[in-house]
């Protein structure tokens, strides 16, 4: 029933990550983990999938001595997210 | 919210309704997010302006007429706030976990505000110390006696305070800041219509004290309390 929806986005955690990133310039891994209430391991895997698809960019740096991972949505990610929401809306309208 | 999250993130297949709910819920997490540490920066500048303007006011009404304009030298104390501002800003950066579009724009608004103040103050001081003595008969060491120059600094600064505070208040949906901005605009108006008054410079300083308390100190304390609650 959801065959038209982007499978990469039609997943709970990945969709949550993309929704946070579309509303922010950038967000840290810790922030996303806290807001999605997910585990670090699962979140890392999903973020890597989104990065591989080119939907987000991930930057690793240091804040003092602490490692920091900053995520940003890419123009491709924005386009994919917009298309996903459009598809979702058209599905709801058909229903 | 955590309970809702747990339910949503269970490995169920998403329905179209759940998808939309999830998007809405996640988008709102970063919305209107006021960075921890913002209140302290407001308090730093608020207290500096309030205390210095109050001291300047006291000096203006107590010093003998021939030296009273040296009261304005008090404002050089403002430079002492810059290192503290730098430290507070660094700490704020460390705490920052997310940068929203509103924050990005507001950072630029405050940078533009600082540049505007720098242009106004530098322009008037250079006019007073260098340009006026070169083209008029001001005696050396008496450059600051050109009191009428001081008439313009305070209303210009207050109007800029009003602008930056009002925009911040509306952007972060934090009413005390917007109210502070409106008070600064009213203060500007009062100062401008009392320009004829013999004690206009002293009036300006005390109005500035009140505006700094209303626009920066009170909202600053309220922000601090809000930040503590939010964390």
PDB file of C-alpha atoms in Angstrom:
ATOM      1  CA  UNK A   1       0.000   0.000   0.000  1.00  0.00           C
ATOM      2  CA  UNK A   2       3.015   2.282   0.444  1.00  0.00           C
ATOM      3  CA  UNK A   3       4.913   1.212  -2.632  1.00  0.00           C
ATOM      4  CA  UNK A   4       5.190   4.816  -3.890  1.00  0.00           C
ATOM      5  CA  UNK A   5       6.679   6.131  -0.681  1.00  0.00           C
ATOM      6  CA  UNK A   6      10.454   6.493  -0.421  1.00  0.00           C
ATOM      7  CA  UNK A   7      11.446   3.378   1.573  1.00  0.00           C
ATOM      8  CA  UNK A   8      14.433   5.190   3.022  1.00  0.00           C
ATOM      9  CA  UNK A   9      12.171   7.766   4.623  1.00  0.00           C
ATOM     10  CA  UNK A  10       9.271   5.480   5.401  1.00  0.00           C
ATOM     11  CA  UNK A  11      10.914   4.195   8.536  1.00  0.00           C
ATOM     12  CA  UNK A  12      10.165   5.544  12.001  1.00  0.00           C
ATOM     13  CA  UNK A  13      13.624   6.560  13.123  1.00  0.00           C
ATOM     14  CA  UNK A  14      14.929   7.780   9.770  1.00  0.00           C
ATOM     15  CA  UNK A  15      11.798   9.877   9.227  1.00  0.00           C
ATOM     16  CA  UNK A  16      12.200  11.347  12.722  1.00  0.00           C
ATOM     17  CA  UNK A  17      15.847  12.239  12.021  1.00  0.00           C
ATOM     18  CA  UNK A  18      14.932  13.878   8.711  1.00  0.00           C
ATOM     19  CA  UNK A  19      12.042  15.821  10.343  1.00  0.00           C
ATOM     20  CA  UNK A  20      14.392  17.228  12.986  1.00  0.00           C
ATOM     21  CA  UNK A  21      17.047  18.129  10.423  1.00  0.00           C
ATOM     22  CA  UNK A  22      14.598  19.814   8.038  1.00  0.00           C
ATOM     23  CA  UNK A  23      13.627  22.233  10.803  1.00  0.00           C
ATOM     24  CA  UNK A  24      17.199  23.058  11.862  1.00  0.00           C
ATOM     25  CA  UNK A  25      20.377  24.359  10.231  1.00  0.00           C
ATOM     26  CA  UNK A  26      22.288  21.603  12.023  1.00  0.00           C
ATOM     27  CA  UNK A  27      21.799  19.294  14.977  1.00  0.00           C
ATOM     28  CA  UNK A  28      24.135  17.203  17.072  1.00  0.00           C
ATOM     29  CA  UNK A  29      23.893  13.438  17.394  1.00  0.00           C
ATOM     30  CA  UNK A  30      23.180  13.797  21.128  1.00  0.00           C
ATOM     31  CA  UNK A  31      20.251  16.148  20.445  1.00  0.00           C
ATOM     32  CA  UNK A  32      18.721  13.797  17.844  1.00  0.00           C
ATOM     33  CA  UNK A  33      19.189  10.777  20.113  1.00  0.00           C
ATOM     34  CA  UNK A  34      17.496  12.586  22.992  1.00  0.00           C
ATOM     35  CA  UNK A  35      14.558  13.859  20.916  1.00  0.00           C
ATOM     36  CA  UNK A  36      13.932  10.540  19.169  1.00  0.00           C
ATOM     37  CA  UNK A  37      14.521   8.577  22.379  1.00  0.00           C
ATOM     38  CA  UNK A  38      16.550   6.048  20.400  1.00  0.00           C
ATOM     39  CA  UNK A  39      19.684   4.066  21.220  1.00  0.00           C
ATOM     40  CA  UNK A  40      23.070   5.334  20.020  1.00  0.00           C
ATOM     41  CA  UNK A  41      23.720   2.142  18.067  1.00  0.00           C
ATOM     42  CA  UNK A  42      20.435   2.137  16.166  1.00  0.00           C
ATOM     43  CA  UNK A  43      20.648   5.881  15.497  1.00  0.00           C
ATOM     44  CA  UNK A  44      24.212   5.547  14.146  1.00  0.00           C
ATOM     45  CA  UNK A  45      23.093   2.859  11.687  1.00  0.00           C
ATOM     46  CA  UNK A  46      20.108   4.915  10.459  1.00  0.00           C
ATOM     47  CA  UNK A  47      22.177   8.097  10.151  1.00  0.00           C
ATOM     48  CA  UNK A  48      24.766   6.200   8.119  1.00  0.00           C
ATOM     49  CA  UNK A  49      22.019   4.968   5.759  1.00  0.00           C
ATOM     50  CA  UNK A  50      20.747   8.525   5.256  1.00  0.00           C
ATOM     51  CA  UNK A  51      24.305   9.762   4.710  1.00  0.00           C
ATOM     52  CA  UNK A  52      25.015   7.037   2.126  1.00  0.00           C
ATOM     53  CA  UNK A  53      21.848   8.064   0.246  1.00  0.00           C
ATOM     54  CA  UNK A  54      23.138  11.647   0.205  1.00  0.00           C
ATOM     55  CA  UNK A  55      20.160  12.931   2.227  1.00  0.00           C
ATOM     56  CA  UNK A  56      22.283  14.256   5.086  1.00  0.00           C
ATOM     57  CA  UNK A  57      25.883  15.264   5.676  1.00  0.00           C
ATOM     58  CA  UNK A  58      27.720  14.233   8.811  1.00  0.00           C
ATOM     59  CA  UNK A  59      30.641  16.134  10.266  1.00  0.00           C
ATOM     60  CA  UNK A  60      32.796  14.746  13.035  1.00  0.00           C
ATOM     61  CA  UNK A  61      34.750  17.194  15.169  1.00  0.00           C
ATOM     62  CA  UNK A  62      35.804  17.872  18.752  1.00  0.00           C
ATOM     63  CA  UNK A  63      34.174  20.131  21.313  1.00  0.00           C
ATOM     64  CA  UNK A  64      37.025  20.555  23.771  1.00  0.00           C
ATOM     65  CA  UNK A  65      38.063  16.950  24.335  1.00  0.00           C
ATOM     66  CA  UNK A  66      34.641  15.489  23.574  1.00  0.00           C
ATOM     67  CA  UNK A  67      33.960  14.100  20.099  1.00  0.00           C
ATOM     68  CA  UNK A  68      30.983  15.690  18.396  1.00  0.00           C
ATOM     69  CA  UNK A  69      28.905  14.546  15.434  1.00  0.00           C
ATOM     70  CA  UNK A  70      26.946  17.247  13.634  1.00  0.00           C
ATOM     71  CA  UNK A  71      24.270  16.384  11.069  1.00  0.00           C
ATOM     72  CA  UNK A  72      22.841  18.608   8.370  1.00  0.00           C
ATOM     73  CA  UNK A  73      20.219  17.947   5.722  1.00  0.00           C
ATOM     74  CA  UNK A  74      21.410  18.240   2.100  1.00  0.00           C
ATOM     75  CA  UNK A  75      19.452  19.771  -0.844  1.00  0.00           C
ATOM     76  CA  UNK A  76      18.821  16.167  -2.033  1.00  0.00           C
ATOM     77  CA  UNK A  77      17.491  15.348   1.426  1.00  0.00           C
ATOM     78  CA  UNK A  78      15.158  18.356   1.374  1.00  0.00           C
ATOM     79  CA  UNK A  79      13.856  17.352  -2.077  1.00  0.00           C
ATOM     80  CA  UNK A  80      13.328  13.738  -0.950  1.00  0.00           C
ATOM     81  CA  UNK A  81      11.555  14.864   2.222  1.00  0.00           C
ATOM     82  CA  UNK A  82       9.280  17.204   0.276  1.00  0.00           C
ATOM     83  CA  UNK A  83       8.434  14.447  -2.179  1.00  0.00           C
ATOM     84  CA  UNK A  84       7.710  12.049   0.698  1.00  0.00           C
ATOM     85  CA  UNK A  85       5.274  14.526   2.283  1.00  0.00           C
ATOM     86  CA  UNK A  86       3.651  15.172  -1.119  1.00  0.00           C
ATOM     87  CA  UNK A  87       3.229  11.418  -1.709  1.00  0.00           C
ATOM     88  CA  UNK A  88       1.795  11.046   1.774  1.00  0.00           C
ATOM     89  CA  UNK A  89      -0.689  13.843   1.144  1.00  0.00           C
ATOM     90  CA  UNK A  90      -1.785  12.468  -2.222  1.00  0.00           C
ATOM     91  CA  UNK A  91      -2.251   9.047  -0.624  1.00  0.00           C
ATOM     92  CA  UNK A  92      -4.442  10.586   2.091  1.00  0.00           C
ATOM     93  CA  UNK A  93      -6.474  12.486  -0.484  1.00  0.00           C
ATOM     94  CA  UNK A  94      -7.104   9.333  -2.521  1.00  0.00           C
ATOM     95  CA  UNK A  95      -8.231   7.534   0.603  1.00  0.00           C
TER      96      UNK A  95
ATOM     97  CA  UNK B   1       6.282  12.967  25.120  1.00  0.00           C
ATOM     98  CA  UNK B   2       8.792  10.239  25.929  1.00  0.00           C
ATOM     99  CA  UNK B   3       5.979   7.721  26.269  1.00  0.00           C
ATOM    100  CA  UNK B   4       4.613   8.795  22.895  1.00  0.00           C
ATOM    101  CA  UNK B   5       8.078   8.441  21.392  1.00  0.00           C
ATOM    102  CA  UNK B   6       8.431   4.935  22.766  1.00  0.00           C
ATOM    103  CA  UNK B   7       5.154   3.970  21.166  1.00  0.00           C
ATOM    104  CA  UNK B   8       6.080   5.522  17.843  1.00  0.00           C
ATOM    105  CA  UNK B   9       9.526   3.962  17.697  1.00  0.00           C
ATOM    106  CA  UNK B  10       8.355   0.455  18.344  1.00  0.00           C
ATOM    107  CA  UNK B  11       9.054  -1.521  15.212  1.00  0.00           C
ATOM    108  CA  UNK B  12       5.543  -1.242  13.850  1.00  0.00           C
ATOM    109  CA  UNK B  13       4.789  -0.416  10.274  1.00  0.00           C
ATOM    110  CA  UNK B  14       4.061   3.283   9.968  1.00  0.00           C
ATOM    111  CA  UNK B  15       0.578   4.248   8.916  1.00  0.00           C
ATOM    112  CA  UNK B  16       0.191   7.440   6.870  1.00  0.00           C
ATOM    113  CA  UNK B  17      -1.364   9.158   9.889  1.00  0.00           C
ATOM    114  CA  UNK B  18       1.519   8.079  12.152  1.00  0.00           C
ATOM    115  CA  UNK B  19       3.991   9.382   9.590  1.00  0.00           C
ATOM    116  CA  UNK B  20       2.405  12.825   9.582  1.00  0.00           C
ATOM    117  CA  UNK B  21       2.144  12.872  13.385  1.00  0.00           C
ATOM    118  CA  UNK B  22       5.787  11.908  13.701  1.00  0.00           C
ATOM    119  CA  UNK B  23       6.896  14.646  11.278  1.00  0.00           C
ATOM    120  CA  UNK B  24       4.848  17.258  13.144  1.00  0.00           C
ATOM    121  CA  UNK B  25       6.112  16.124  16.522  1.00  0.00           C
ATOM    122  CA  UNK B  26       9.788  16.062  15.498  1.00  0.00           C
ATOM    123  CA  UNK B  27       9.654  19.403  13.687  1.00  0.00           C
ATOM    124  CA  UNK B  28       8.321  21.056  16.840  1.00  0.00           C
ATOM    125  CA  UNK B  29      11.229  19.770  18.965  1.00  0.00           C
ATOM    126  CA  UNK B  30      13.716  22.313  17.645  1.00  0.00           C
ATOM    127  CA  UNK B  31      11.224  25.145  17.193  1.00  0.00           C
ATOM    128  CA  UNK B  32      11.716  28.325  19.300  1.00  0.00           C
ATOM    129  CA  UNK B  33      14.636  26.675  20.983  1.00  0.00           C
ATOM    130  CA  UNK B  34      16.354  29.346  23.053  1.00  0.00           C
ATOM    131  CA  UNK B  35      19.981  28.457  23.614  1.00  0.00           C
ATOM    132  CA  UNK B  36      21.065  27.867  27.183  1.00  0.00           C
ATOM    133  CA  UNK B  37      23.263  30.793  28.233  1.00  0.00           C
ATOM    134  CA  UNK B  38      21.340  33.492  26.305  1.00  0.00           C
ATOM    135  CA  UNK B  39      19.967  34.958  29.548  1.00  0.00           C
ATOM    136  CA  UNK B  40      23.452  35.532  30.971  1.00  0.00           C
ATOM    137  CA  UNK B  41      24.506  37.586  27.934  1.00  0.00           C
ATOM    138  CA  UNK B  42      21.399  39.774  28.268  1.00  0.00           C
ATOM    139  CA  UNK B  43      22.166  40.211  31.978  1.00  0.00           C
ATOM    140  CA  UNK B  44      25.798  41.171  31.335  1.00  0.00           C
ATOM    141  CA  UNK B  45      24.945  43.990  28.915  1.00  0.00           C
ATOM    142  CA  UNK B  46      21.796  44.988  30.780  1.00  0.00           C
ATOM    143  CA  UNK B  47      23.589  45.462  34.092  1.00  0.00           C
ATOM    144  CA  UNK B  48      26.561  47.201  32.431  1.00  0.00           C
ATOM    145  CA  UNK B  49      24.329  49.754  30.663  1.00  0.00           C
ATOM    146  CA  UNK B  50      22.066  50.215  33.707  1.00  0.00           C
ATOM    147  CA  UNK B  51      24.950  50.775  36.160  1.00  0.00           C
ATOM    148  CA  UNK B  52      27.025  52.988  33.849  1.00  0.00           C
ATOM    149  CA  UNK B  53      24.061  55.148  32.826  1.00  0.00           C
ATOM    150  CA  UNK B  54      23.092  55.539  36.478  1.00  0.00           C
ATOM    151  CA  UNK B  55      26.659  56.589  37.394  1.00  0.00           C
ATOM    152  CA  UNK B  56      26.751  58.993  34.436  1.00  0.00           C
ATOM    153  CA  UNK B  57      23.420  60.438  35.563  1.00  0.00           C
ATOM    154  CA  UNK B  58      24.737  60.967  39.109  1.00  0.00           C
ATOM    155  CA  UNK B  59      27.936  62.597  37.814  1.00  0.00           C
ATOM    156  CA  UNK B  60      26.028  64.831  35.377  1.00  0.00           C
ATOM    157  CA  UNK B  61      23.909  66.269  38.169  1.00  0.00           C
ATOM    158  CA  UNK B  62      26.696  66.518  40.780  1.00  0.00           C
ATOM    159  CA  UNK B  63      29.831  67.635  38.874  1.00  0.00           C
ATOM    160  CA  UNK B  64      30.460  71.382  38.433  1.00  0.00           C
ATOM    161  CA  UNK B  65      29.288  72.747  35.036  1.00  0.00           C
ATOM    162  CA  UNK B  66      32.782  73.122  33.573  1.00  0.00           C
ATOM    163  CA  UNK B  67      33.711  69.454  34.071  1.00  0.00           C
ATOM    164  CA  UNK B  68      30.367  67.663  34.048  1.00  0.00           C
ATOM    165  CA  UNK B  69      30.624  66.340  30.503  1.00  0.00           C
ATOM    166  CA  UNK B  70      33.572  64.227  31.581  1.00  0.00           C
ATOM    167  CA  UNK B  71      30.877  62.073  33.194  1.00  0.00           C
ATOM    168  CA  UNK B  72      30.607  60.406  29.785  1.00  0.00           C
ATOM    169  CA  UNK B  73      34.060  58.888  30.258  1.00  0.00           C
ATOM    170  CA  UNK B  74      32.217  56.347  32.435  1.00  0.00           C
ATOM    171  CA  UNK B  75      31.114  54.697  29.208  1.00  0.00           C
ATOM    172  CA  UNK B  76      34.662  53.490  28.538  1.00  0.00           C
ATOM    173  CA  UNK B  77      33.905  50.947  31.296  1.00  0.00           C
ATOM    174  CA  UNK B  78      31.767  49.147  28.698  1.00  0.00           C
ATOM    175  CA  UNK B  79      34.976  47.708  27.227  1.00  0.00           C
ATOM    176  CA  UNK B  80      35.356  45.637  30.414  1.00  0.00           C
ATOM    177  CA  UNK B  81      32.275  43.628  29.379  1.00  0.00           C
ATOM    178  CA  UNK B  82      33.817  42.336  26.137  1.00  0.00           C
ATOM    179  CA  UNK B  83      36.111  39.642  27.660  1.00  0.00           C
ATOM    180  CA  UNK B  84      33.203  38.436  29.826  1.00  0.00           C
ATOM    181  CA  UNK B  85      30.938  38.403  26.740  1.00  0.00           C
ATOM    182  CA  UNK B  86      33.538  36.291  24.906  1.00  0.00           C
ATOM    183  CA  UNK B  87      33.699  33.738  27.743  1.00  0.00           C
ATOM    184  CA  UNK B  88      29.878  33.548  27.990  1.00  0.00           C
ATOM    185  CA  UNK B  89      29.623  33.095  24.222  1.00  0.00           C
ATOM    186  CA  UNK B  90      32.203  30.262  24.271  1.00  0.00           C
ATOM    187  CA  UNK B  91      30.291  28.510  27.070  1.00  0.00           C
ATOM    188  CA  UNK B  92      27.053  28.926  25.116  1.00  0.00           C
ATOM    189  CA  UNK B  93      28.700  27.359  22.049  1.00  0.00           C
ATOM    190  CA  UNK B  94      29.783  24.378  24.155  1.00  0.00           C
ATOM    191  CA  UNK B  95      26.223  23.796  25.370  1.00  0.00           C
ATOM    192  CA  UNK B  96      24.712  24.174  21.900  1.00  0.00           C
ATOM    193  CA  UNK B  97      23.242  20.982  20.493  1.00  0.00           C
ATOM    194  CA  UNK B  98      21.079  22.344  17.703  1.00  0.00           C
ATOM    195  CA  UNK B  99      21.036  25.445  15.526  1.00  0.00           C
ATOM    196  CA  UNK B 100      17.641  26.474  14.205  1.00  0.00           C
ATOM    197  CA  UNK B 101      16.999  28.823  11.278  1.00  0.00           C
ATOM    198  CA  UNK B 102      15.502  31.374  13.683  1.00  0.00           C
ATOM    199  CA  UNK B 103      18.697  31.319  15.728  1.00  0.00           C
ATOM    200  CA  UNK B 104      20.866  31.747  12.664  1.00  0.00           C
ATOM    201  CA  UNK B 105      18.872  34.820  11.596  1.00  0.00           C
ATOM    202  CA  UNK B 106      18.802  36.200  15.157  1.00  0.00           C
ATOM    203  CA  UNK B 107      22.586  35.867  15.435  1.00  0.00           C
ATOM    204  CA  UNK B 108      22.864  38.070  12.368  1.00  0.00           C
ATOM    205  CA  UNK B 109      20.325  40.540  13.781  1.00  0.00           C
ATOM    206  CA  UNK B 110      22.459  40.971  16.918  1.00  0.00           C
ATOM    207  CA  UNK B 111      25.661  41.242  14.867  1.00  0.00           C
ATOM    208  CA  UNK B 112      23.965  43.941  12.740  1.00  0.00           C
ATOM    209  CA  UNK B 113      22.819  45.618  15.971  1.00  0.00           C
ATOM    210  CA  UNK B 114      26.412  45.667  17.312  1.00  0.00           C
ATOM    211  CA  UNK B 115      27.747  47.069  14.038  1.00  0.00           C
ATOM    212  CA  UNK B 116      25.034  49.775  14.059  1.00  0.00           C
ATOM    213  CA  UNK B 117      26.017  50.808  17.596  1.00  0.00           C
ATOM    214  CA  UNK B 118      29.702  50.835  16.663  1.00  0.00           C
ATOM    215  CA  UNK B 119      29.019  53.042  13.622  1.00  0.00           C
ATOM    216  CA  UNK B 120      26.907  55.523  15.631  1.00  0.00           C
ATOM    217  CA  UNK B 121      29.301  55.757  18.593  1.00  0.00           C
ATOM    218  CA  UNK B 122      32.508  55.812  16.518  1.00  0.00           C
ATOM    219  CA  UNK B 123      31.077  58.395  14.109  1.00  0.00           C
ATOM    220  CA  UNK B 124      29.960  60.774  16.851  1.00  0.00           C
ATOM    221  CA  UNK B 125      33.168  60.402  18.894  1.00  0.00           C
ATOM    222  CA  UNK B 126      35.413  60.953  15.871  1.00  0.00           C
ATOM    223  CA  UNK B 127      33.331  64.018  14.962  1.00  0.00           C
ATOM    224  CA  UNK B 128      33.746  65.296  18.507  1.00  0.00           C
ATOM    225  CA  UNK B 129      37.407  64.557  19.117  1.00  0.00           C
ATOM    226  CA  UNK B 130      38.946  64.998  15.645  1.00  0.00           C
ATOM    227  CA  UNK B 131      36.644  66.730  13.171  1.00  0.00           C
ATOM    228  CA  UNK B 132      35.159  69.457  15.395  1.00  0.00           C
ATOM    229  CA  UNK B 133      38.531  70.667  16.790  1.00  0.00           C
ATOM    230  CA  UNK B 134      39.968  70.770  13.256  1.00  0.00           C
ATOM    231  CA  UNK B 135      37.226  72.985  11.862  1.00  0.00           C
ATOM    232  CA  UNK B 136      36.081  74.992  14.905  1.00  0.00           C
ATOM    233  CA  UNK B 137      37.719  76.919  17.742  1.00  0.00           C
ATOM    234  CA  UNK B 138      37.410  74.257  20.444  1.00  0.00           C
ATOM    235  CA  UNK B 139      40.297  74.583  22.909  1.00  0.00           C
ATOM    236  CA  UNK B 140      42.540  71.503  23.240  1.00  0.00           C
ATOM    237  CA  UNK B 141      41.339  69.261  26.058  1.00  0.00           C
ATOM    238  CA  UNK B 142      37.823  70.683  25.833  1.00  0.00           C
ATOM    239  CA  UNK B 143      36.598  68.529  22.941  1.00  0.00           C
ATOM    240  CA  UNK B 144      34.011  66.858  25.112  1.00  0.00           C
ATOM    241  CA  UNK B 145      32.486  70.241  26.019  1.00  0.00           C
ATOM    242  CA  UNK B 146      30.585  70.064  22.761  1.00  0.00           C
ATOM    243  CA  UNK B 147      27.648  68.772  24.701  1.00  0.00           C
ATOM    244  CA  UNK B 148      25.117  68.838  21.908  1.00  0.00           C
ATOM    245  CA  UNK B 149      26.856  65.833  20.306  1.00  0.00           C
ATOM    246  CA  UNK B 150      25.732  63.733  23.254  1.00  0.00           C
ATOM    247  CA  UNK B 151      22.134  64.550  22.442  1.00  0.00           C
ATOM    248  CA  UNK B 152      22.131  62.078  19.565  1.00  0.00           C
ATOM    249  CA  UNK B 153      23.926  59.025  20.952  1.00  0.00           C
ATOM    250  CA  UNK B 154      21.334  57.965  23.532  1.00  0.00           C
ATOM    251  CA  UNK B 155      18.171  58.168  21.368  1.00  0.00           C
ATOM    252  CA  UNK B 156      19.919  56.414  18.463  1.00  0.00           C
ATOM    253  CA  UNK B 157      21.121  53.608  20.722  1.00  0.00           C
ATOM    254  CA  UNK B 158      17.756  53.272  22.451  1.00  0.00           C
ATOM    255  CA  UNK B 159      15.959  53.035  19.124  1.00  0.00           C
ATOM    256  CA  UNK B 160      18.368  50.268  18.073  1.00  0.00           C
ATOM    257  CA  UNK B 161      17.776  48.462  21.396  1.00  0.00           C
ATOM    258  CA  UNK B 162      14.052  48.636  20.694  1.00  0.00           C
ATOM    259  CA  UNK B 163      14.502  47.158  17.219  1.00  0.00           C
ATOM    260  CA  UNK B 164      16.739  44.243  18.270  1.00  0.00           C
ATOM    261  CA  UNK B 165      14.734  43.411  21.400  1.00  0.00           C
ATOM    262  CA  UNK B 166      11.381  43.519  19.623  1.00  0.00           C
ATOM    263  CA  UNK B 167      12.588  41.262  16.787  1.00  0.00           C
ATOM    264  CA  UNK B 168      14.147  38.809  19.304  1.00  0.00           C
ATOM    265  CA  UNK B 169      10.990  38.732  21.388  1.00  0.00           C
ATOM    266  CA  UNK B 170       8.818  37.978  18.368  1.00  0.00           C
ATOM    267  CA  UNK B 171      11.240  35.430  16.845  1.00  0.00           C
ATOM    268  CA  UNK B 172      11.591  33.419  20.069  1.00  0.00           C
ATOM    269  CA  UNK B 173       7.945  34.014  21.049  1.00  0.00           C
ATOM    270  CA  UNK B 174       9.207  35.427  24.358  1.00  0.00           C
ATOM    271  CA  UNK B 175       6.969  38.331  25.346  1.00  0.00           C
ATOM    272  CA  UNK B 176       9.203  40.057  27.954  1.00  0.00           C
ATOM    273  CA  UNK B 177      11.815  40.777  25.268  1.00  0.00           C
ATOM    274  CA  UNK B 178       9.264  42.255  22.865  1.00  0.00           C
ATOM    275  CA  UNK B 179       7.787  44.342  25.707  1.00  0.00           C
ATOM    276  CA  UNK B 180      11.311  45.532  26.567  1.00  0.00           C
ATOM    277  CA  UNK B 181      11.703  46.596  22.945  1.00  0.00           C
ATOM    278  CA  UNK B 182       8.464  48.601  23.048  1.00  0.00           C
ATOM    279  CA  UNK B 183       9.618  50.285  26.299  1.00  0.00           C
ATOM    280  CA  UNK B 184      12.892  51.266  24.574  1.00  0.00           C
ATOM    281  CA  UNK B 185      10.936  52.835  21.695  1.00  0.00           C
ATOM    282  CA  UNK B 186       8.737  54.782  24.138  1.00  0.00           C
ATOM    283  CA  UNK B 187      11.917  55.879  25.950  1.00  0.00           C
ATOM    284  CA  UNK B 188      13.414  57.091  22.652  1.00  0.00           C
ATOM    285  CA  UNK B 189      10.284  59.125  22.016  1.00  0.00           C
ATOM    286  CA  UNK B 190      10.364  60.665  25.523  1.00  0.00           C
ATOM    287  CA  UNK B 191      14.026  61.616  25.119  1.00  0.00           C
ATOM    288  CA  UNK B 192      13.437  63.210  21.722  1.00  0.00           C
ATOM    289  CA  UNK B 193      10.472  65.301  22.836  1.00  0.00           C
ATOM    290  CA  UNK B 194      12.383  66.509  25.908  1.00  0.00           C
ATOM    291  CA  UNK B 195      15.297  67.763  23.801  1.00  0.00           C
ATOM    292  CA  UNK B 196      14.552  71.383  24.810  1.00  0.00           C
ATOM    293  CA  UNK B 197      14.887  70.627  28.526  1.00  0.00           C
ATOM    294  CA  UNK B 198      17.844  72.157  30.369  1.00  0.00           C
ATOM    295  CA  UNK B 199      18.602  68.803  32.033  1.00  0.00           C
ATOM    296  CA  UNK B 200      18.008  66.748  28.887  1.00  0.00           C
ATOM    297  CA  UNK B 201      21.345  64.896  29.159  1.00  0.00           C
ATOM    298  CA  UNK B 202      20.664  63.770  32.723  1.00  0.00           C
ATOM    299  CA  UNK B 203      17.099  62.801  31.718  1.00  0.00           C
ATOM    300  CA  UNK B 204      18.553  60.722  28.866  1.00  0.00           C
ATOM    301  CA  UNK B 205      20.812  58.786  31.226  1.00  0.00           C
ATOM    302  CA  UNK B 206      18.125  57.960  33.771  1.00  0.00           C
ATOM    303  CA  UNK B 207      15.700  56.940  30.985  1.00  0.00           C
ATOM    304  CA  UNK B 208      18.506  54.736  29.628  1.00  0.00           C
ATOM    305  CA  UNK B 209      18.900  53.103  33.063  1.00  0.00           C
ATOM    306  CA  UNK B 210      15.177  52.316  33.195  1.00  0.00           C
ATOM    307  CA  UNK B 211      15.191  51.009  29.594  1.00  0.00           C
ATOM    308  CA  UNK B 212      18.208  48.743  30.229  1.00  0.00           C
ATOM    309  CA  UNK B 213      16.456  47.255  33.257  1.00  0.00           C
ATOM    310  CA  UNK B 214      13.164  46.803  31.348  1.00  0.00           C
ATOM    311  CA  UNK B 215      14.725  45.583  28.092  1.00  0.00           C
ATOM    312  CA  UNK B 216      17.677  43.471  29.233  1.00  0.00           C
ATOM    313  CA  UNK B 217      17.851  42.892  33.009  1.00  0.00           C
ATOM    314  CA  UNK B 218      14.262  41.757  33.668  1.00  0.00           C
ATOM    315  CA  UNK B 219      13.941  39.621  30.487  1.00  0.00           C
ATOM    316  CA  UNK B 220      17.471  38.281  31.199  1.00  0.00           C
ATOM    317  CA  UNK B 221      16.459  36.994  34.631  1.00  0.00           C
ATOM    318  CA  UNK B 222      13.237  35.556  33.170  1.00  0.00           C
ATOM    319  CA  UNK B 223      15.243  33.818  30.421  1.00  0.00           C
ATOM    320  CA  UNK B 224      17.583  32.309  33.017  1.00  0.00           C
ATOM    321  CA  UNK B 225      14.609  30.915  34.902  1.00  0.00           C
ATOM    322  CA  UNK B 226      13.081  29.586  31.662  1.00  0.00           C
ATOM    323  CA  UNK B 227      16.383  27.936  30.665  1.00  0.00           C
ATOM    324  CA  UNK B 228      16.577  26.179  34.052  1.00  0.00           C
ATOM    325  CA  UNK B 229      13.009  24.892  33.609  1.00  0.00           C
ATOM    326  CA  UNK B 230      13.580  23.788  29.996  1.00  0.00           C
ATOM    327  CA  UNK B 231      16.650  21.681  30.795  1.00  0.00           C
TER     328      UNK B 231
END
